[in-house]
Amino acid sequence: MMPGPNSTSAKYTMAAGPVSIHDRVRQAYARQLLYHYDPAFHALFDDTTMKLQQVFQTSGDVVIMQGEAVLGLEAASACMVRPGDKCLNLVSGVFGAGYARHFRYYSGQDPVEVKVAYNQSIDPSDVRKVLKQEGDIRFISMVHSETPSGTLNPVREICALAQEYEAISIVDAVSSLGGMDVPVDEWGADVCVAGPHKCLGAAPGSALIAVSERAWEAMRVHPSPLRGSYLSLLDWKELWMEQRRFPFTIFVSQINGLNEALTMVLEEGLGPRIKRHSQVARMCRMGAKGMNLGLWPASEEIMSTCVTAISVPEGIDAHELVDHMRERYGIVITGSLKELEGRLIRIGHMGHMAQRVYVEMALSALELSLLDLGYPVQLEQGVGAARAAI
Amino acid sequence: MMPGPNSTSAKYTMAAGPVSIHDRVRQAYARQLLYHYDPAFHALFDDTTMKLQQVFQTSGDVVIMQGEAVLGLEAASACMVRPGDKCLNLVSGVFGAGYARHFRYYSGQDPVEVKVAYNQSIDPSDVRKVLKQEGDIRFISMVHSETPSGTLNPVREICALAQEYEAISIVDAVSSLGGMDVPVDEWGADVCVAGPHKCLGAAPGSALIAVSERAWEAMRVHPSPLRGSYLSLLDWKELWMEQRRFPFTIFVSQINGLNEALTMVLEEGLGPRIKRHSQVARMCRMGAKGMNLGLWPASEEIMSTCVTAISVPEGIDAHELVDHMRERYGIVITGSLKELEGRLIRIGHMGHMAQRVYVEMALSALELSLLDLGYPVQLEQGVGAARAAI
Amino acid sequence: MMPGPNSTSAKYTMAAGPVSIHDRVRQAYARQLLYHYDPAFHALFDDTTMKLQQVFQTSGDVVIMQGEAVLGLEAASACMVRPGDKCLNLVSGVFGAGYARHFRYYSGQDPVEVKVAYNQSIDPSDVRKVLKQEGDIRFISMVHSETPSGTLNPVREICALAQEYEAISIVDAVSSLGGMDVPVDEWGADVCVAGPHKCLGAAPGSALIAVSERAWEAMRVHPSPLRGSYLSLLDWKELWMEQRRFPFTIFVSQINGLNEALTMVLEEGLGPRIKRHSQVARMCRMGAKGMNLGLWPASEEIMSTCVTAISVPEGIDAHELVDHMRERYGIVITGSLKELEGRLIRIGHMGHMAQRVYVEMALSALELSLLDLGYPVQLEQGVGAARAAI
Amino acid sequence: MMPGPNSTSAKYTMAAGPVSIHDRVRQAYARQLLYHYDPAFHALFDDTTMKLQQVFQTSGDVVIMQGEAVLGLEAASACMVRPGDKCLNLVSGVFGAGYARHFRYYSGQDPVEVKVAYNQSIDPSDVRKVLKQEGDIRFISMVHSETPSGTLNPVREICALAQEYEAISIVDAVSSLGGMDVPVDEWGADVCVAGPHKCLGAAPGSALIAVSERAWEAMRVHPSPLRGSYLSLLDWKELWMEQRRFPFTIFVSQINGLNEALTMVLEEGLGPRIKRHSQVARMCRMGAKGMNLGLWPASEEIMSTCVTAISVPEGIDAHELVDHMRERYGIVITGSLKELEGRLIRIGHMGHMAQRVYVEMALSALELSLLDLGYPVQLEQGVGAARAAI
């Protein structure tokens, strides 16, 4: 019943998240459970929160919601958006596009959108134009690292515009935190949501959220403030932060792993860790180009450093390629989603897997797989180019 | 940063959940992560689902939502209850009382309630009276094992009434599944929600839900069916069950542990496991009585077998007692919640901890702690009475 | 294939060693292997050696031989004893008696012996008498904690006599190091051998040896110094300490666990740890007496604190009792060896298991087992007396 | 204190043993300890023994001595060789040469030797010549896989000669068992010694020994049969096999890991596992040749499949190369020993590490390291050639 990790053939997961994680983090998940009201657990939870603040580079509040990262993104709208609120949704990929549904559900109307092709990133001047034109935009949502496309959006500039136009910003930094610079206070982001299972190097199971004072205020002034719900951020503020009561039972073993992963991030240092992701991403891009594959994003400047999105060459079936790499070479990468399904493959180099050796391993398996499937790649051109990039 | 389990003094968690878990389950949490679309993970997830069906004794659908058990309880209302629906909430304790908020939020009005003292259990004839009288009750919610009170409700009888009066039943079996009989199909329960971190012996982090055809139908006929939300059960039916697409990233390491825990439940056998919980609970009750402590529930027949609720004797402070037991004797038990806070202490004997040796250990620490705090207990009377019960 | 730890019933090992160990140590055994010439492993090995010196309270050399503790004891004779050497063997139990064979094998003749009943300990004045009388004793071997009898010998006094009479002392501190005071330098012990799997709280698999300059000299002046053999201590001195070459492949995972265990010993502090063993041993003795069982050693002053040896009462079969406790109550204790087999049972309270809660658990299971087997013990008298001892 | 496995940079050990091992085996080392006389441990030990017999392909006795593999090799001589016995030592490398010391120590005289250059293997006709000429050779020792040289000796032929000339054969199969064919009964080998930390994929810490009836007989007829010693094989036969008493405390956690490793060997199947080692070795050889490096062994036919021995090219320092690969690329390989030190580097591909992906990783790191150190290798020629070999 554990065909993967127990088999004798090596298997490395370099999908778009989760990816293989470090031993230290894995062993943390095996610790004996504590009761969530055990003072020892409270100490651990507080320590985790404090470390998370450091990684978010914020002196404001951070909340560790007990659900997948998308819970935090939905919660932002559920708690703040009032019926009739005008919202601006920025769309440069599948995840950006998906956020419209929350704005629609909670405001009761379609959001305004700025939309670009899924291999592009949002232009702040377009955002300014819309903000000016609409006048009363109350919320702007944006995706920092649009993982399905392998692209980055200029969050810093857009958050500045949000502040200028007094809109509240909701930032999806799910896949970037821990691998790219996410300076929440500097940006002035209001709600910024990350996941543990991407660049932070832990398992999925938490929604990590930085919340500004403006955002708390927006929740409190909501005509029917959301309390007593799984989607409530206010519960965390009022029960946990103010009264030290958890809204419900906490994922204690998940917190064990998250704490260890954050500890490792801080031990390595944010700067070196961001640089590592950047170098390894560059290496992966060079490798792909070396085997004459096209990168999906329109330009190098907008490429995310957690995942490399590669256009599937003519005549190759993305699913078959991914399956072949996994079954024949033990390396798990992934295709993409929705509109991009079948058009891209993505190699994830996040957290523990953002290392030269793993990228080489993935590129090598990719070369061989392309050859096996009849695509005319010349052996070693990819891996060689990747190495030359170091 | 891990003051609890890493310290040299023994620490056993026998709170109301989570409690200490078995090594096999802990080691499962340490397995290397798989991508949630890895076929090996799909196989594991399917296996987990199938085992969960066996434990729920159902041939119907089961859903493993990615959140604490309360997510499943809220989801039931969020997905099925329409504005204006008349709901019946059965209240025999803190958890039962709490459910009113979901009925209120989603129906837009106060539910009808049948309410008894928090040391009693619901009388089915009262339920019948209300159902008859009201005529158009559409939902009935009930708690099987009301953990804060240590009591059980007659779910079988109430579910039968629900069927007779064509109401949809929502059963909170969070703490009972895996330690008490929860025959979902036999009961005819429509939505039955359990947690992994009580009698199943795993870590918190999943909402385990059995869903009847009637319940799915109620979700589909909702005027605005809930889709694309963390609270949506329909997403699991339509995306995962029908299209094999997960609504979002799955808690892969959590599933590893849950699978192992369910495997152990089935290896032991439901019958022997239920009997074990029952014997150990009896032993714990005898122990409490042996030291002249009063049991909180009004009668033995209505006592839950996952937790023993003991009235705090005159002159003893519940918090001080719990703290003392933990700090001095390394055994973590707990008080109770809300209206019951300060009046009860509870010893959890669930899953792996439902064993003679641990109950003796807890009773022994309780005796000593009472003595230390000045309560006139005679040493060994409690533990002795417990043993005599075997 | 893992009936013990994987079963659902609790099982605690409180035999005479190995006993159940702490999670931190167990997890250390699961670390990925390093090559024994990896500088990281050398650093770990050096750190382990340094910590071992601290626990031995010596500034002299310590060797970590790659075998069970008995390897170190045999090695002492194999390396130092020359044909014709006159040796003095001190016998107060099975282990002491057993050492004669090494003296016999390597000296070619029977050793002189001082022998007392196996529930007594050696009287230093008898040793002095023999040393004086014989004149040319070259080696004296003694057992610090004679585990099969649960007794202690006055090592400090005997080592002083050895120095006075210029004999080389060989001390078996296998079961005492980490739980009792073993100040090698203060004693002036020449070869002192300990095991990781008793009071140190690790798994068996190393022979931990403190070696004095006098002992090294004795090995070097041997007419055919033992080199290139598994029994050679000189190899460790000359190859590892002087040339940083291991004599053969090192038990890398064993060293991981040993390092963690020694780290925990030093974190706790030698003083507190010794006190803990002493208190818990006292508690166990009071418990045994409380149920009217006789302690095997002739007086309390000579009782070891790592194990409590209890005389098996008339009419009870030691094997049956041990088996019953294990099978019915999940607590593993043990009988004794050779001449003592069938006459004693022993409860080990060493390392992690030297805690009140475990001793109570063992006493409770012992009481119940005696009752089950028809011995007239009054429930709770033992456990009660033990508690009163705290 | 754990710079290796806890660091964020990947580290794979592909030395000549130990090498990195599989998760399943590592987790087995973390199991809670059992008492070595716990029936559950006896069952595990028996199961381990039985599985070891299958891997040795023998219906005869196998012994699991509690020490490094060299303990078994020394024990063979210590138990069987009598003063004055004429012994034949076959030398084709460092390990073969080293065995002379045991023959010398226990027989009291220099063994006869057949010796070839260290990149060659023994020619059976030379052995026959000596056997014939000497007439009364009582023991022949040989090394199956001479790891320091990366060569294999024709054990089958030599064992047949031993039988023909009524000599007792002692076979060092330390590094071959579990990766190459070691059919002890078919060969008619008398004492065959293996280690868990090479192709079997476990940690070092056991000497795995198949013993023929002839060998037992030789031990019994020894004028002073070796009993009561760490070097005694007879103790295992007479105490453990005949009386079910262990000679001393067993390495229980080591047995947990060994059992799991043997289980994985049998799950994979001896045939497929041997083939896997062979293919991967071929790939590694092709890789080395692809970068114009010379293989050390004189011909492909005599190359061992557990390790590839590569001549260090002119101008490159072996130590510097090995250090550079480890520090810069996180891959641990090794040089060689004694006479071969500085002349060879060796890549170990044993057990779990005998996989394409790891060999590629090692070759890639080797290529890059050679380049970094100024050796004119053309990038990808090695890895490319290796891949072409698949």
JSON list of C-alpha atoms in Angstrom, two decimals, chain A residues 4-12 22-24 26-27 264 267-268 273 276 328-331 352 355-358 360-361 363-365 367-368 379-381 383-385 387-388 390, chain D residues 4-12 22-24 26-27 264 267-268 273 276 328-331 352 355-358 360-361 363-365 367-368 379-381 383-385 387-388 390:
[
{"chain": "A", "resi": 4, "resn": "GLY", "atom": "CA", "xyz": [6.08, 4.92, -3.98]},
{"chain": "A", "resi": 5, "resn": "PRO", "atom": "CA", "xyz": [8.56, 5.50, -1.19]},
{"chain": "A", "resi": 6, "resn": "ASN", "atom": "CA", "xyz": [8.84, 1.89, -0.16]},
{"chain": "A", "resi": 7, "resn": "SER", "atom": "CA", "xyz": [9.81, 0.59, -3.56]},
{"chain": "A", "resi": 8, "resn": "THR", "atom": "CA", "xyz": [13.42, -0.09, -4.34]},
{"chain": "A", "resi": 9, "resn": "SER", "atom": "CA", "xyz": [13.55, 2.37, -7.21]},
{"chain": "A", "resi": 10, "resn": "ALA", "atom": "CA", "xyz": [14.42, 5.93, -6.35]},
{"chain": "A", "resi": 11, "resn": "LYS", "atom": "CA", "xyz": [11.59, 8.43, -6.55]},
{"chain": "A", "resi": 12, "resn": "TYR", "atom": "CA", "xyz": [12.02, 12.15, -6.31]},
{"chain": "A", "resi": 22, "resn": "HIS", "atom": "CA", "xyz": [14.03, 17.18, 4.11]},
{"chain": "A", "resi": 23, "resn": "ASP", "atom": "CA", "xyz": [14.55, 14.41, 6.65]},
{"chain": "A", "resi": 24, "resn": "ARG", "atom": "CA", "xyz": [14.51, 16.81, 9.56]},
{"chain": "A", "resi": 26, "resn": "ARG", "atom": "CA", "xyz": [9.81, 14.44, 8.05]},
{"chain": "A", "resi": 27, "resn": "GLN", "atom": "CA", "xyz": [11.06, 13.31, 11.43]},
{"chain": "A", "resi": 264, "resn": "MET", "atom": "CA", "xyz": [15.52, 25.48, 8.69]},
{"chain": "A", "resi": 267, "resn": "GLU", "atom": "CA", "xyz": [18.99, 28.77, 9.85]},
{"chain": "A", "resi": 268, "resn": "GLU", "atom": "CA", "xyz": [19.82, 29.01, 6.17]},
{"chain": "A", "resi": 273, "resn": "ARG", "atom": "CA", "xyz": [17.72, 30.72, 0.43]},
{"chain": "A", "resi": 276, "resn": "ARG", "atom": "CA", "xyz": [19.61, 29.38, -4.02]},
{"chain": "A", "resi": 328, "resn": "ARG", "atom": "CA", "xyz": [10.96, 4.85, -16.12]},
{"chain": "A", "resi": 329, "resn": "TYR", "atom": "CA", "xyz": [13.20, 7.31, -14.30]},
{"chain": "A", "resi": 330, "resn": "GLY", "atom": "CA", "xyz": [11.58, 7.80, -10.91]},
{"chain": "A", "resi": 331, "resn": "ILE", "atom": "CA", "xyz": [11.28, 11.57, -11.19]},
{"chain": "A", "resi": 352, "resn": "HIS", "atom": "CA", "xyz": [14.78, 21.09, -0.21]},
{"chain": "A", "resi": 355, "resn": "GLN", "atom": "CA", "xyz": [19.42, 22.00, -5.45]},
{"chain": "A", "resi": 356, "resn": "ARG", "atom": "CA", "xyz": [21.73, 21.52, -8.38]},
{"chain": "A", "resi": 357, "resn": "VAL", "atom": "CA", "xyz": [21.82, 17.78, -8.03]},
{"chain": "A", "resi": 358, "resn": "TYR", "atom": "CA", "xyz": [18.06, 17.39, -8.24]},
{"chain": "A", "resi": 360, "resn": "GLU", "atom": "CA", "xyz": [20.34, 17.84, -13.05]},
{"chain": "A", "resi": 361, "resn": "MET", "atom": "CA", "xyz": [18.57, 14.62, -12.20]},
{"chain": "A", "resi": 363, "resn": "LEU", "atom": "CA", "xyz": [16.83, 17.38, -16.68]},
{"chain": "A", "resi": 364, "resn": "SER", "atom": "CA", "xyz": [18.62, 14.12, -17.30]},
{"chain": "A", "resi": 365, "resn": "ALA", "atom": "CA", "xyz": [15.41, 12.15, -16.92]},
{"chain": "A", "resi": 367, "resn": "GLU", "atom": "CA", "xyz": [16.24, 14.28, -21.90]},
{"chain": "A", "resi": 368, "resn": "LEU", "atom": "CA", "xyz": [16.08, 10.53, -21.77]},
{"chain": "A", "resi": 379, "resn": "LEU", "atom": "CA", "xyz": [21.90, 13.58, -25.11]},
{"chain": "A", "resi": 380, "resn": "GLU", "atom": "CA", "xyz": [23.61, 15.82, -22.58]},
{"chain": "A", "resi": 381, "resn": "GLN", "atom": "CA", "xyz": [22.83, 19.08, -24.31]},
{"chain": "A", "resi": 383, "resn": "VAL", "atom": "CA", "xyz": [22.17, 18.83, -18.64]},
{"chain": "A", "resi": 384, "resn": "GLY", "atom": "CA", "xyz": [25.35, 20.25, -20.10]},
{"chain": "A", "resi": 385, "resn": "ALA", "atom": "CA", "xyz": [23.82, 23.66, -20.64]},
{"chain": "A", "resi": 387, "resn": "ARG", "atom": "CA", "xyz": [25.82, 22.90, -15.71]},
{"chain": "A", "resi": 388, "resn": "ALA", "atom": "CA", "xyz": [27.43, 25.58, -17.72]},
{"chain": "A", "resi": 390, "resn": "ILE", "atom": "CA", "xyz": [26.45, 27.40, -12.61]},
{"chain": "D", "resi": 4, "resn": "GLY", "atom": "CA", "xyz": [25.78, 15.92, 6.94]},
{"chain": "D", "resi": 5, "resn": "PRO", "atom": "CA", "xyz": [22.20, 14.79, 6.81]},
{"chain": "D", "resi": 6, "resn": "ASN", "atom": "CA", "xyz": [20.73, 17.84, 8.50]},
{"chain": "D", "resi": 7, "resn": "SER", "atom": "CA", "xyz": [22.25, 20.38, 6.17]},
{"chain": "D", "resi": 8, "resn": "THR", "atom": "CA", "xyz": [20.19, 21.79, 3.37]},
{"chain": "D", "resi": 9, "resn": "SER", "atom": "CA", "xyz": [22.54, 20.55, 0.68]},
{"chain": "D", "resi": 10, "resn": "ALA", "atom": "CA", "xyz": [21.93, 17.08, -0.66]},
{"chain": "D", "resi": 11, "resn": "LYS", "atom": "CA", "xyz": [24.40, 14.43, 0.33]},
{"chain": "D", "resi": 12, "resn": "TYR", "atom": "CA", "xyz": [24.51, 10.97, -1.13]},
{"chain": "D", "resi": 22, "resn": "HIS", "atom": "CA", "xyz": [16.49, 2.97, 2.05]},
{"chain": "D", "resi": 23, "resn": "ASP", "atom": "CA", "xyz": [13.92, 4.73, 4.18]},
{"chain": "D", "resi": 24, "resn": "ARG", "atom": "CA", "xyz": [12.24, 1.47, 5.14]},
{"chain": "D", "resi": 26, "resn": "ARG", "atom": "CA", "xyz": [16.16, 3.47, 8.39]},
{"chain": "D", "resi": 27, "resn": "GLN", "atom": "CA", "xyz": [12.74, 3.52, 9.96]},
{"chain": "D", "resi": 264, "resn": "MET", "atom": "CA", "xyz": [13.50, -6.05, 0.84]},
{"chain": "D", "resi": 267, "resn": "GLU", "atom": "CA", "xyz": [10.79, -8.96, -2.06]},
{"chain": "D", "resi": 268, "resn": "GLU", "atom": "CA", "xyz": [12.87, -7.78, -4.98]},
{"chain": "D", "resi": 273, "resn": "ARG", "atom": "CA", "xyz": [18.67, -7.66, -7.60]},
{"chain": "D", "resi": 276, "resn": "ARG", "atom": "CA", "xyz": [20.31, -4.57, -11.18]},
{"chain": "D", "resi": 328, "resn": "ARG", "atom": "CA", "xyz": [31.09, 20.98, -3.83]},
{"chain": "D", "resi": 329, "resn": "TYR", "atom": "CA", "xyz": [28.64, 18.41, -5.17]},
{"chain": "D", "resi": 330, "resn": "GLY", "atom": "CA", "xyz": [27.43, 16.52, -2.12]},
{"chain": "D", "resi": 331, "resn": "ILE", "atom": "CA", "xyz": [28.40, 13.09, -3.40]},
{"chain": "D", "resi": 352, "resn": "HIS", "atom": "CA", "xyz": [19.66, 0.99, -2.50]},
{"chain": "D", "resi": 355, "resn": "GLN", "atom": "CA", "xyz": [20.33, 2.71, -9.31]},
{"chain": "D", "resi": 356, "resn": "ARG", "atom": "CA", "xyz": [20.73, 4.53, -12.56]},
{"chain": "D", "resi": 357, "resn": "VAL", "atom": "CA", "xyz": [19.84, 7.87, -11.11]},
{"chain": "D", "resi": 358, "resn": "TYR", "atom": "CA", "xyz": [22.52, 7.74, -8.44]},
{"chain": "D", "resi": 360, "resn": "GLU", "atom": "CA", "xyz": [24.45, 9.35, -13.15]},
{"chain": "D", "resi": 361, "resn": "MET", "atom": "CA", "xyz": [24.56, 11.75, -10.24]},
{"chain": "D", "resi": 363, "resn": "LEU", "atom": "CA", "xyz": [29.38, 10.51, -12.73]},
{"chain": "D", "resi": 364, "resn": "SER", "atom": "CA", "xyz": [28.08, 14.01, -13.25]},
{"chain": "D", "resi": 365, "resn": "ALA", "atom": "CA", "xyz": [29.71, 15.20, -10.04]},
{"chain": "D", "resi": 367, "resn": "GLU", "atom": "CA", "xyz": [32.99, 15.09, -14.41]},
{"chain": "D", "resi": 368, "resn": "LEU", "atom": "CA", "xyz": [32.45, 18.49, -12.92]},
{"chain": "D", "resi": 379, "resn": "LEU", "atom": "CA", "xyz": [31.30, 17.72, -20.14]},
{"chain": "D", "resi": 380, "resn": "GLU", "atom": "CA", "xyz": [28.65, 15.06, -20.58]},
{"chain": "D", "resi": 381, "resn": "GLN", "atom": "CA", "xyz": [30.89, 12.51, -22.24]},
{"chain": "D", "resi": 383, "resn": "VAL", "atom": "CA", "xyz": [27.30, 10.66, -18.21]},
{"chain": "D", "resi": 384, "resn": "GLY", "atom": "CA", "xyz": [26.35, 10.35, -21.84]},
{"chain": "D", "resi": 385, "resn": "ALA", "atom": "CA", "xyz": [28.31, 7.15, -22.31]},
{"chain": "D", "resi": 387, "resn": "ARG", "atom": "CA", "xyz": [23.32, 6.44, -20.42]},
{"chain": "D", "resi": 388, "resn": "ALA", "atom": "CA", "xyz": [24.06, 4.89, -23.73]},
{"chain": "D", "resi": 390, "resn": "ILE", "atom": "CA", "xyz": [21.39, 1.30, -20.53]}
]
